[in-house]
CSV table of C-alpha atoms in Angstrom, one decimal:
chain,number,residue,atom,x,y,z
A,1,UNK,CA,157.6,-121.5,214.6
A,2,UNK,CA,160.8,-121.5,212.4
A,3,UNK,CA,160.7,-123.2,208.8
A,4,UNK,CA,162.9,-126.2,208.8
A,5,UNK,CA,165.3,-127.5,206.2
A,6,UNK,CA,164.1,-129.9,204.4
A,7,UNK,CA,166.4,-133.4,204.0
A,8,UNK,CA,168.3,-132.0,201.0
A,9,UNK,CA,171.2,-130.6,203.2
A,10,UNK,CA,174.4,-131.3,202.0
A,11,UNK,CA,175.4,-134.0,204.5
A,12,UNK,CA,179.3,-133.3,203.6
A,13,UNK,CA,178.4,-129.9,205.4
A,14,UNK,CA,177.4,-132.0,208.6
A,15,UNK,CA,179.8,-135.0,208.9
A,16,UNK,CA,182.0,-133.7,211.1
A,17,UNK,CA,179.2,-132.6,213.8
A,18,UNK,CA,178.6,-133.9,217.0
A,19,UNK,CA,175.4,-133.2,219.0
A,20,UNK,CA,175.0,-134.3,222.2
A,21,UNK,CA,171.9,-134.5,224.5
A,22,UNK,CA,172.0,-134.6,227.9
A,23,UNK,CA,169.1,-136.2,230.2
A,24,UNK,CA,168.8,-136.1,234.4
A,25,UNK,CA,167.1,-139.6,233.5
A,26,UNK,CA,166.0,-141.7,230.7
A,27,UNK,CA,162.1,-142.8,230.9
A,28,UNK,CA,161.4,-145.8,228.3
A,29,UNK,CA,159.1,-143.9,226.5
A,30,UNK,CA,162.1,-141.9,225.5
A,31,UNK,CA,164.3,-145.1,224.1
A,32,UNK,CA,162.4,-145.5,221.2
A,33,UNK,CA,162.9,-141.7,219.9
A,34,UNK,CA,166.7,-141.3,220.7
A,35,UNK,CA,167.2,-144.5,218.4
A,36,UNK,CA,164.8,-143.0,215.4
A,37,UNK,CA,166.6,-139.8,216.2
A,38,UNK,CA,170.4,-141.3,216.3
A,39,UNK,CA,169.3,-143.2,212.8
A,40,UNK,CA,168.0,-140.2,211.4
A,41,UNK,CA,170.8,-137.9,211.8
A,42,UNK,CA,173.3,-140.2,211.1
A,43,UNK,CA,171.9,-140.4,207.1
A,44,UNK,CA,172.5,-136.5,207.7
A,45,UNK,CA,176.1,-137.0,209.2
A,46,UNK,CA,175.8,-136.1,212.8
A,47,UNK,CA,176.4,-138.1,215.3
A,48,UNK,CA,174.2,-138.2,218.3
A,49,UNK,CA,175.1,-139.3,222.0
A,50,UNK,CA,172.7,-139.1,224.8
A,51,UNK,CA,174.0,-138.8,228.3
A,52,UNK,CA,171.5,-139.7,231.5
A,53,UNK,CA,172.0,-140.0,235.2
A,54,UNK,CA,170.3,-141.9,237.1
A,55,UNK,CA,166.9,-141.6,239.4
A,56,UNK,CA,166.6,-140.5,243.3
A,57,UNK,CA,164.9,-142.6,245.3
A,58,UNK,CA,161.4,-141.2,245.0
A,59,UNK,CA,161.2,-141.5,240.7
A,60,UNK,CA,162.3,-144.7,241.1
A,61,UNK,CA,159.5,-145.7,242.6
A,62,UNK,CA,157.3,-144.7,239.0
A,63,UNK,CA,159.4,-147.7,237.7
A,64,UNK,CA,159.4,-146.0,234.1
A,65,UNK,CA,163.2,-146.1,233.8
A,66,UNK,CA,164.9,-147.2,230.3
A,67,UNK,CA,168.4,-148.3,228.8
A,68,UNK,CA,170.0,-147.3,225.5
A,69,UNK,CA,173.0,-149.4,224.2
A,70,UNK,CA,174.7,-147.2,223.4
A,71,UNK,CA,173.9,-143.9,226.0
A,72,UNK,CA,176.6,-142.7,228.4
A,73,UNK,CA,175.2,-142.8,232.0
A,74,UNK,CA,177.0,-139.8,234.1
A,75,UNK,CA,177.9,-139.6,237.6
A,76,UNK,CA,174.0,-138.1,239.5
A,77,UNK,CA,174.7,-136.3,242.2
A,78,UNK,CA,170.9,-135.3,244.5
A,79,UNK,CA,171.2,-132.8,247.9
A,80,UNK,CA,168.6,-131.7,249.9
A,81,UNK,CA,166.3,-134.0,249.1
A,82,UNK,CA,166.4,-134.4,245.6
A,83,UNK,CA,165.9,-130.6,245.2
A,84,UNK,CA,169.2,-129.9,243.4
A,85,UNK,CA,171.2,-132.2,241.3
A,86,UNK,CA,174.4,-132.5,240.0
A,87,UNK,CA,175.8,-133.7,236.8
A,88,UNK,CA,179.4,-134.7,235.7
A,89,UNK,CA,178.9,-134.0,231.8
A,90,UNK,CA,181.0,-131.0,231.5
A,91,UNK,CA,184.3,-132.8,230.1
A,92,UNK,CA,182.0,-135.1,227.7
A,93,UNK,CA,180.9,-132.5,225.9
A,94,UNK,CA,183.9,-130.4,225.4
A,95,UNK,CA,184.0,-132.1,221.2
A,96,UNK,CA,180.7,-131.4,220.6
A,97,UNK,CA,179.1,-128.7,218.5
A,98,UNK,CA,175.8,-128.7,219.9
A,99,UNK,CA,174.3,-129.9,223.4
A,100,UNK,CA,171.3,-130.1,224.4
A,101,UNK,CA,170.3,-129.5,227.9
A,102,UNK,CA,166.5,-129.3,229.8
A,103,UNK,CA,165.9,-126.1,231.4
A,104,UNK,CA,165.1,-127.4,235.3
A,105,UNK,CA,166.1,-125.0,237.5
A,106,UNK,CA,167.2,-127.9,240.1
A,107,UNK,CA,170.1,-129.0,237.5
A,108,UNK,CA,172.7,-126.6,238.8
A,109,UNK,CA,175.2,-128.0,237.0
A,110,UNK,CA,173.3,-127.2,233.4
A,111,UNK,CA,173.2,-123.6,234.9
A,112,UNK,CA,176.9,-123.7,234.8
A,113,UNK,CA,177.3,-124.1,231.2
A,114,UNK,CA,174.8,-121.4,231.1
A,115,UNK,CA,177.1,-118.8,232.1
A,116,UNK,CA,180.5,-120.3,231.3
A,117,UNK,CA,182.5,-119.5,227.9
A,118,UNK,CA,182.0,-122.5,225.6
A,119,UNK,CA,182.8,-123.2,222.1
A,120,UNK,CA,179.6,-125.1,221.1
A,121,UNK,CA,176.1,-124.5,220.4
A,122,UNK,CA,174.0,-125.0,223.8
A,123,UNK,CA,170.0,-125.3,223.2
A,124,UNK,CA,166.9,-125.9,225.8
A,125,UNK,CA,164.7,-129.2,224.9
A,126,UNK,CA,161.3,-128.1,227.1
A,127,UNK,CA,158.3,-127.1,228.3
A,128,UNK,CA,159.3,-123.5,228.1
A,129,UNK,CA,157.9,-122.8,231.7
A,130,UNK,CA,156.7,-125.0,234.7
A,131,UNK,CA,153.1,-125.8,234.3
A,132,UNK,CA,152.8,-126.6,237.9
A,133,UNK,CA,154.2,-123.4,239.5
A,134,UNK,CA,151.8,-122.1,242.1
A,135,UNK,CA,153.3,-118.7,241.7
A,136,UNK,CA,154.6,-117.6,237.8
A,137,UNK,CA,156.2,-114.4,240.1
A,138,UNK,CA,158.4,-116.6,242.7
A,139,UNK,CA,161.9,-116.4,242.5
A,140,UNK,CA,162.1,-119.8,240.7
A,141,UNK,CA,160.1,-118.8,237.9
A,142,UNK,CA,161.4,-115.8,237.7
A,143,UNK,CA,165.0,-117.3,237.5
A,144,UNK,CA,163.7,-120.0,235.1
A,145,UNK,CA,162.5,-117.1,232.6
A,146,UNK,CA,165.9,-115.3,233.0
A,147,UNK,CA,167.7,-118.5,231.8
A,148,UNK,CA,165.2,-118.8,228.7
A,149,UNK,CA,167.4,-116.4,226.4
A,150,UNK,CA,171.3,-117.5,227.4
A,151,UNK,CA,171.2,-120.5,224.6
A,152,UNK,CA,171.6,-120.2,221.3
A,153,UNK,CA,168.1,-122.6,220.2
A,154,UNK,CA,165.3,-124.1,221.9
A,155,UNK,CA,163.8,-126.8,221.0
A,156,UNK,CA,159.7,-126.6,222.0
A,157,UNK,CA,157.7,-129.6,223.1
A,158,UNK,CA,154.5,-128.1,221.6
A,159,UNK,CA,152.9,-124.7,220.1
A,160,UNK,CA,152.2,-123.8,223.4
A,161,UNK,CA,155.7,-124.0,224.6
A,162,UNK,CA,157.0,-122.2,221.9
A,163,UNK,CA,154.5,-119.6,222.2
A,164,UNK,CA,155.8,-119.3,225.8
A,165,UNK,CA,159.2,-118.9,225.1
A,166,UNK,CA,158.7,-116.2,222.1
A,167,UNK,CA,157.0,-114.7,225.1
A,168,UNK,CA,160.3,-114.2,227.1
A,169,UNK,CA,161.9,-112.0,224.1
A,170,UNK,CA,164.0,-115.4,222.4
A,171,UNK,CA,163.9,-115.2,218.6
A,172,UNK,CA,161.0,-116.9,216.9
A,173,UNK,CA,163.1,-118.7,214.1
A,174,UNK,CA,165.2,-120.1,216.5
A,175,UNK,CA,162.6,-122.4,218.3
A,176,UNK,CA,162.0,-125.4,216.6
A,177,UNK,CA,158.3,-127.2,217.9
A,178,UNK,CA,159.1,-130.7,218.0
A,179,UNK,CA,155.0,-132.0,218.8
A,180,UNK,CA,156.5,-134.0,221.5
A,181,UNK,CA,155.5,-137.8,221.1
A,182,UNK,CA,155.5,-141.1,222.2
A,183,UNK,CA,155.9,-144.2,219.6
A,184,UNK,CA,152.5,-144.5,218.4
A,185,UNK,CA,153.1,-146.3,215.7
A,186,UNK,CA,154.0,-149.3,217.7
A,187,UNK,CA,150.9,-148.8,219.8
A,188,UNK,CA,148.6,-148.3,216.7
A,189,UNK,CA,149.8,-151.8,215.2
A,190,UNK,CA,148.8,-153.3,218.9
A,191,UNK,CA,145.7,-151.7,218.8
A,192,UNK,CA,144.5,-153.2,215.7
A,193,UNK,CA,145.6,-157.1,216.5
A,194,UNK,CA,144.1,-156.9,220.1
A,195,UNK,CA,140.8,-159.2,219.4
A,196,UNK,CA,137.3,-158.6,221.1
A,197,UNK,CA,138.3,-162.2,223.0
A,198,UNK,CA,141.7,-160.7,224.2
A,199,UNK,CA,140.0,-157.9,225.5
A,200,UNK,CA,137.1,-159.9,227.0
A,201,UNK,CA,139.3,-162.5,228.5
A,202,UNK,CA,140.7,-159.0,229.8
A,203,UNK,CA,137.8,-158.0,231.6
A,204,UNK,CA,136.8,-161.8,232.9
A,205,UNK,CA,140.0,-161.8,234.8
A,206,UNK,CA,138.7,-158.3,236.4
A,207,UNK,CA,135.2,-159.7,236.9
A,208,UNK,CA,134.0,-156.7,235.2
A,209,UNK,CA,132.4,-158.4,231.6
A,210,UNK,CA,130.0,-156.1,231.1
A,211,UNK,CA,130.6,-152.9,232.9
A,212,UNK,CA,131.2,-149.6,231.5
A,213,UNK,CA,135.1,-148.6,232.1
A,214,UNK,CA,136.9,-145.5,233.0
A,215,UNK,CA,140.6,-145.9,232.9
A,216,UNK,CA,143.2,-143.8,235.0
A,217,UNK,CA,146.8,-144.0,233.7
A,218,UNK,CA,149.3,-142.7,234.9
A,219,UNK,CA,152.2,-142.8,237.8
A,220,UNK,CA,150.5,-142.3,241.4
A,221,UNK,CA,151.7,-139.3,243.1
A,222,UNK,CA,150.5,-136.2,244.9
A,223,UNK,CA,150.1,-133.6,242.0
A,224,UNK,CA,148.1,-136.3,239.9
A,225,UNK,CA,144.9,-135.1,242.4
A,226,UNK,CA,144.0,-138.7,243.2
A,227,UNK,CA,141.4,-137.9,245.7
A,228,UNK,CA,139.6,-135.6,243.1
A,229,UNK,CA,139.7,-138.8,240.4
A,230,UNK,CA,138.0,-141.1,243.4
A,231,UNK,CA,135.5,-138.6,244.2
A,232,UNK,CA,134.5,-137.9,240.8
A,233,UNK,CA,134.4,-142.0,240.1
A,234,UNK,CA,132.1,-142.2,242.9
A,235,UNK,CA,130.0,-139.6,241.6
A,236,UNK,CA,129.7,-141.0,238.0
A,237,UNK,CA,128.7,-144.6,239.7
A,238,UNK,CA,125.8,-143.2,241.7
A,239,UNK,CA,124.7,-142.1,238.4
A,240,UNK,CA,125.7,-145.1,236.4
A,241,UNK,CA,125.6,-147.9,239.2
A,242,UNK,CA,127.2,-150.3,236.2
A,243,UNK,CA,130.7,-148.1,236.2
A,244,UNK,CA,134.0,-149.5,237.0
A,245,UNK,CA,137.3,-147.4,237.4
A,246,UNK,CA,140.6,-149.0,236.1
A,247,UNK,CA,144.1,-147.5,237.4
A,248,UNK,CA,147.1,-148.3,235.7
A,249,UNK,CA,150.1,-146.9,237.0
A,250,UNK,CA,153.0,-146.9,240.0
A,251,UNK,CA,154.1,-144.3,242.0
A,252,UNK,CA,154.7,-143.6,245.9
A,253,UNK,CA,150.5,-143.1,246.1
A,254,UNK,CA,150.0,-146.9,245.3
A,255,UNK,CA,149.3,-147.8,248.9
A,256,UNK,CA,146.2,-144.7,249.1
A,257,UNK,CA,145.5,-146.4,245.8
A,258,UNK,CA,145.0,-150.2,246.8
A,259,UNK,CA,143.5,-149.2,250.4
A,260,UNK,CA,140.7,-147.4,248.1
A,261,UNK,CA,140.3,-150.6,245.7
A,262,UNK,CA,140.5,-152.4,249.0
A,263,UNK,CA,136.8,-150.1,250.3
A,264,UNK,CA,135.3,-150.4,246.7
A,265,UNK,CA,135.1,-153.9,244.7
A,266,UNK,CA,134.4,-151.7,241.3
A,267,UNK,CA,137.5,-150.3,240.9
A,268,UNK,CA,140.6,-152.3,240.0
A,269,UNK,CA,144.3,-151.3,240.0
A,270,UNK,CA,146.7,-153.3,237.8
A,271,UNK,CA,149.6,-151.9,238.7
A,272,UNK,CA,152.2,-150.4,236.1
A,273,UNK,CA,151.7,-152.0,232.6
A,274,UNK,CA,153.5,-150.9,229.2
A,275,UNK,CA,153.5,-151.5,225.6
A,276,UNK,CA,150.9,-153.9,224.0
A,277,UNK,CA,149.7,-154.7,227.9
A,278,UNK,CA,149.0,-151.3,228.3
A,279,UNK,CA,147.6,-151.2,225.2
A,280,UNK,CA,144.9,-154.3,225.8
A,281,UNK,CA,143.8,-152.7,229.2
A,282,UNK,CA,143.0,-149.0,227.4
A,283,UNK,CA,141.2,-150.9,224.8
A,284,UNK,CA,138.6,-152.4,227.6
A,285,UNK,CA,137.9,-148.9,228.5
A,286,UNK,CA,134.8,-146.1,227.0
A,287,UNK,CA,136.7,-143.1,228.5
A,288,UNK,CA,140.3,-141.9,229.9
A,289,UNK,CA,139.7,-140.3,233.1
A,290,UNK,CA,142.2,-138.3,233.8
A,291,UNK,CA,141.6,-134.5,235.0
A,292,UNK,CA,144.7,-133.6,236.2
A,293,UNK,CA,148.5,-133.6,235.0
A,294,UNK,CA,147.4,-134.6,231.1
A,295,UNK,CA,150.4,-134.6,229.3
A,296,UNK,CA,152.2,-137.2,226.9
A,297,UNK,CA,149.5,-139.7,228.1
A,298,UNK,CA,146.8,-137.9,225.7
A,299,UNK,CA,148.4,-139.6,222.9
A,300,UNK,CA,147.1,-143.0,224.5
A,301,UNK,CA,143.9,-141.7,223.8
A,302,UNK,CA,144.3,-140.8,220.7
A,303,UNK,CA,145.9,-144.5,219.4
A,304,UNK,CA,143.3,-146.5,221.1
A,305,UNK,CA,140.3,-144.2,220.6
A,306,UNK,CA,139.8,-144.0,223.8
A,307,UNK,CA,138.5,-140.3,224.6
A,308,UNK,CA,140.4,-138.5,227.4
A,309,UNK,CA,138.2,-136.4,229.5
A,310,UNK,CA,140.4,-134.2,231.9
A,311,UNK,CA,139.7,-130.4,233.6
A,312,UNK,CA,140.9,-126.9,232.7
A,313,UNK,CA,143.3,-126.5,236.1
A,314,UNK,CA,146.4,-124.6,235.1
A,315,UNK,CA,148.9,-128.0,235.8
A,316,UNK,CA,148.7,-130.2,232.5
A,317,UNK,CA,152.1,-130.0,230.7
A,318,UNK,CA,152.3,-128.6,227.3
A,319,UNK,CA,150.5,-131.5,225.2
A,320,UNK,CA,147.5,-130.5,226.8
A,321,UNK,CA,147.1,-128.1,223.7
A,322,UNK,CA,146.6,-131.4,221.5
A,323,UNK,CA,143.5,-132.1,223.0
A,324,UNK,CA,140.2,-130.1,221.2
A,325,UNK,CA,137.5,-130.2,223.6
A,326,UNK,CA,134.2,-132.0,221.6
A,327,UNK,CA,136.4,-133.2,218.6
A,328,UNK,CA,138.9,-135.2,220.4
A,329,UNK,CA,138.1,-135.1,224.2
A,330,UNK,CA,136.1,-133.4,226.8
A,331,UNK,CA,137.4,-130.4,229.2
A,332,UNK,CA,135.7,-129.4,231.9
A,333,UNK,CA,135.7,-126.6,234.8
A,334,UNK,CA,138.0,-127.8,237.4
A,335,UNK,CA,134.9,-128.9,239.8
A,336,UNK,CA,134.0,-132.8,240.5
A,337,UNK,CA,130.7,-131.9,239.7
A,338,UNK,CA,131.0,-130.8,236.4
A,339,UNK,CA,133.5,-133.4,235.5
A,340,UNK,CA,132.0,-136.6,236.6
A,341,UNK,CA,128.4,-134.7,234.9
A,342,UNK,CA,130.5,-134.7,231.6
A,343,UNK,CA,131.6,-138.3,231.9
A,344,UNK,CA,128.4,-139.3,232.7
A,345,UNK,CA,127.0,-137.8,229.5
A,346,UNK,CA,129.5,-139.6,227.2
A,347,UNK,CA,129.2,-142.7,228.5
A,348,UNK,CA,125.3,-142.7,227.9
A,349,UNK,CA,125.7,-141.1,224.7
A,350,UNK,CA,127.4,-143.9,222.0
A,351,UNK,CA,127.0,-141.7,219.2
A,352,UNK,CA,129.5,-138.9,220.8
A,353,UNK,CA,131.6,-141.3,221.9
A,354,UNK,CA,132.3,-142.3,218.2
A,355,UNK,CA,132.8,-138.8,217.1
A,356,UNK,CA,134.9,-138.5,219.7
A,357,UNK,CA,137.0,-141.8,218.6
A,358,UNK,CA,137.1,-140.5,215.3
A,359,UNK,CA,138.8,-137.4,216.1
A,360,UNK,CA,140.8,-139.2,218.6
A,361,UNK,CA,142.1,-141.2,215.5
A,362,UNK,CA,142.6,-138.2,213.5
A,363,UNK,CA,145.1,-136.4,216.1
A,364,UNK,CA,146.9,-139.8,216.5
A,365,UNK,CA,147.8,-139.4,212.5
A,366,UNK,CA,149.3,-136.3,213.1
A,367,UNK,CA,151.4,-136.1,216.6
A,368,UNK,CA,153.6,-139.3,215.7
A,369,UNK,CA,156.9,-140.3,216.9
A,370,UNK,CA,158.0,-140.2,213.1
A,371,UNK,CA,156.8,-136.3,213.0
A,372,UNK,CA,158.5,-135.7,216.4
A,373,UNK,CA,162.1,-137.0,214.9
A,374,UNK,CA,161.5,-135.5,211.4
A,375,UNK,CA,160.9,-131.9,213.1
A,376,UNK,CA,164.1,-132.5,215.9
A,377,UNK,CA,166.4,-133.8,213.8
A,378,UNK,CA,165.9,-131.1,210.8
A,379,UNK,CA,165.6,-128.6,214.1
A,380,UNK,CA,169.5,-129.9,214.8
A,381,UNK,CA,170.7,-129.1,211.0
A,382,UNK,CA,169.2,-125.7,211.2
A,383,UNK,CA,171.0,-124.9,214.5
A,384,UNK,CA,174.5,-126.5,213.3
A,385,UNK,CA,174.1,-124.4,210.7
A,386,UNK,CA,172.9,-121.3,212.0
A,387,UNK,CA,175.6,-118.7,213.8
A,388,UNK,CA,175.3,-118.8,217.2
A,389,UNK,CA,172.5,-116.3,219.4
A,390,UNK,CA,173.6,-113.3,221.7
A,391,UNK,CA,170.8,-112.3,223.4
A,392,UNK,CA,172.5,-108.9,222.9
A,393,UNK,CA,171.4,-109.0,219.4
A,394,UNK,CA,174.7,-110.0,217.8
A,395,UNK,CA,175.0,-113.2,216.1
A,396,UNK,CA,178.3,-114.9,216.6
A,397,UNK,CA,179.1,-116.9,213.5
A,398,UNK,CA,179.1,-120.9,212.9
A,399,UNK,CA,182.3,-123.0,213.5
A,400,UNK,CA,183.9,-125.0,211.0
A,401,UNK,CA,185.2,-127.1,213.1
């Protein structure tokens, strides 16, 4: 992981920079950190712009798409399906000194700048591989590893991803780890005003006042492994005939969803909830049950202290690495049995279910949206003023313009 500057930089140094990031879509969990972000490098003299396109028609059935003010929404171009895209950035970015692109191997047009001469710094904002590639030696991943090295930064979502691209031969102090995060903060101050007569008007309405709750949340889609969560919710309610499942979330699964809820009167789908809403339902719940795909959704866990209790299968995305089996949340083989055994164990044992809430509070101190801008934004002012990376080994030196 590369040291950072710290906020002492000479901002005169900085005022003349540009940086602009460039997004497929904008999700609303992202609004919140481009506007701490745009604040926060504007006291350091950059000036941020964030560029998004728009949705094809399956995402847009997740209905998780946000607006900035102040963002630039580009012409979104999808063929075959959605499999390639297309986006008209290019002469947007011709005044800027830095821009930051995602490495998906479907955005041909980010592929471009790849290759052609430019005058600015270009830097990776990712995973540093895809976590649900059935084959790491297909020609996509191989492809995807080959583009790793033709930018001049990368900016990591976790440990893990910067591990993964130190892996592919990129420089070490050029990866900044951003602990990719959500605005907890926000979520923490709802957690602590929702009342025990919120929540149990909450669980009234559900007709569930006294069960004991597992809660599913996230958008409904093939890779989430739906049928593995409703097998494994069965399981855990022959054992604990009390049990009720909660799913919140939207996705192009939500009819298999509400034809299940339709067979079983214990388990209750509420549809697509955010913010303090989302917040009030979690706090009903003893365990997040989630075993597949765990990614920024952990850090719902750790707000509401609300242990996650997922499986080891090779998909989760990079944030999986905040999660410490037995301090913070369970793991288990990737086997119904052994997962709904484990849930089954925490939710008769109180007393691990507070240790577990306790670490879950613990990790929600550290992996903050505040840390997450802090680490980007000082990330930025190293790159802007760090000569530019040939992944010959020869270091082109830093503009003044």
């Amino acid at each position: 992981m590369v040291h950072l500057v710290g906020q002492d930089l000479p901002a005169q140094e900085l005022e003349r920079n540009e940086v602009t990031i460039v997004q497929r879509r904008l999700t609303h969990y992202r609004v919140p950190f481009f506007e701490a972000l745009r604040h926060g490098l504007k006291e350091r003299g950059i000036r941020l712009r964030v560029l998004y396109g728009t949705t094809n028609s399956i995402e847009a059935e997740k209905n998780d798409s946000g607006h900035l003010e102040w963002g630039e929404v580009v012409q979104t171009h999808y063929f075959l399906g959605g499999r390639i895209c297309w986006q008209d950035f290019g002469p947007l970015t011709y005044a800027s000194d830095l821009v930051i692109i995602t490495q998906e191997n479907k955005l041909v047009s980010n592929h471009w700048h790849l290759v052609a001469p430019r005058q600015y710094r270009l830097a990776f904002w990712g995973h540093g591989a895809n976590f649900q590639a059935q084959d790491s030696q297909s020609l996509r991943e191989r492809f995807k590893r080959w583009t790793t090295n033709r930018v001049d930064w990368w900016f990591a979502y976790t440990d893990l991803s910067a591990d993964l691209v130190a892996a592919r031969g990129f420089p070490r102090n050029r990866i900044s780890t951003v602990d990719n995060a959500v605005d907890t903060a926000q979520m923490r101050k709802w957690a602590q005003e929702i009342s025990e007569e919120e929540t149990r008007a909450l669980r009234q309405g559900l007709g569930i006042e006294d069960a004991l709750i597992g809660v599913f949340v996230g958008s409904l889609y093939a890779d989430k492994r739906l049928d593995f969560l409703f097998a494994a919710a069965q399981a855990i309610r022959i054992e604990i005939p009390g049990f009720c499942l909660l799913i919140i979330g939207d996705g192009p699964e939500r009819q298999k969803v509400q034809a299940w809820c339709q067979k079983h009167s214990w388990v209750h789908w509420v549809g697509a909830r955010f913010d303090r809403e989302k917040v009030a339902y979690l706090s009903m719940a003893q365990v997040m049950v989630n075993p597949s795909l765990v990614g920024l959704g952990i850090l719902d866990s750790f707000v509401t202290g609300v242990p996650m209790a997922t499986t080891n299968e090779r998909g989760h995305g990079p944030e999986i690495v905040y999660l410490c089996h037995g301090v913070n949340g369970i793991m288990t083989t990737n086997e119904v049995r052994a997962y709904s055994a484990a849930v089954v164990a925490l939710l008769r044992d109180e007393g691990a279910r507070a240790q577990l809430r306790a670490g879950c509070h613990e990790s929600g101190d550290r992996y903050t949206l505040e840390n997450m801008v802090q680490r980007f934004a000082e990330g930025i002012a190293t790159c802007l003023q760090s000569p530019r990376y040939d992944r010959k080994g020869i270091e082109w030196p830093a503009s003044q313009g």
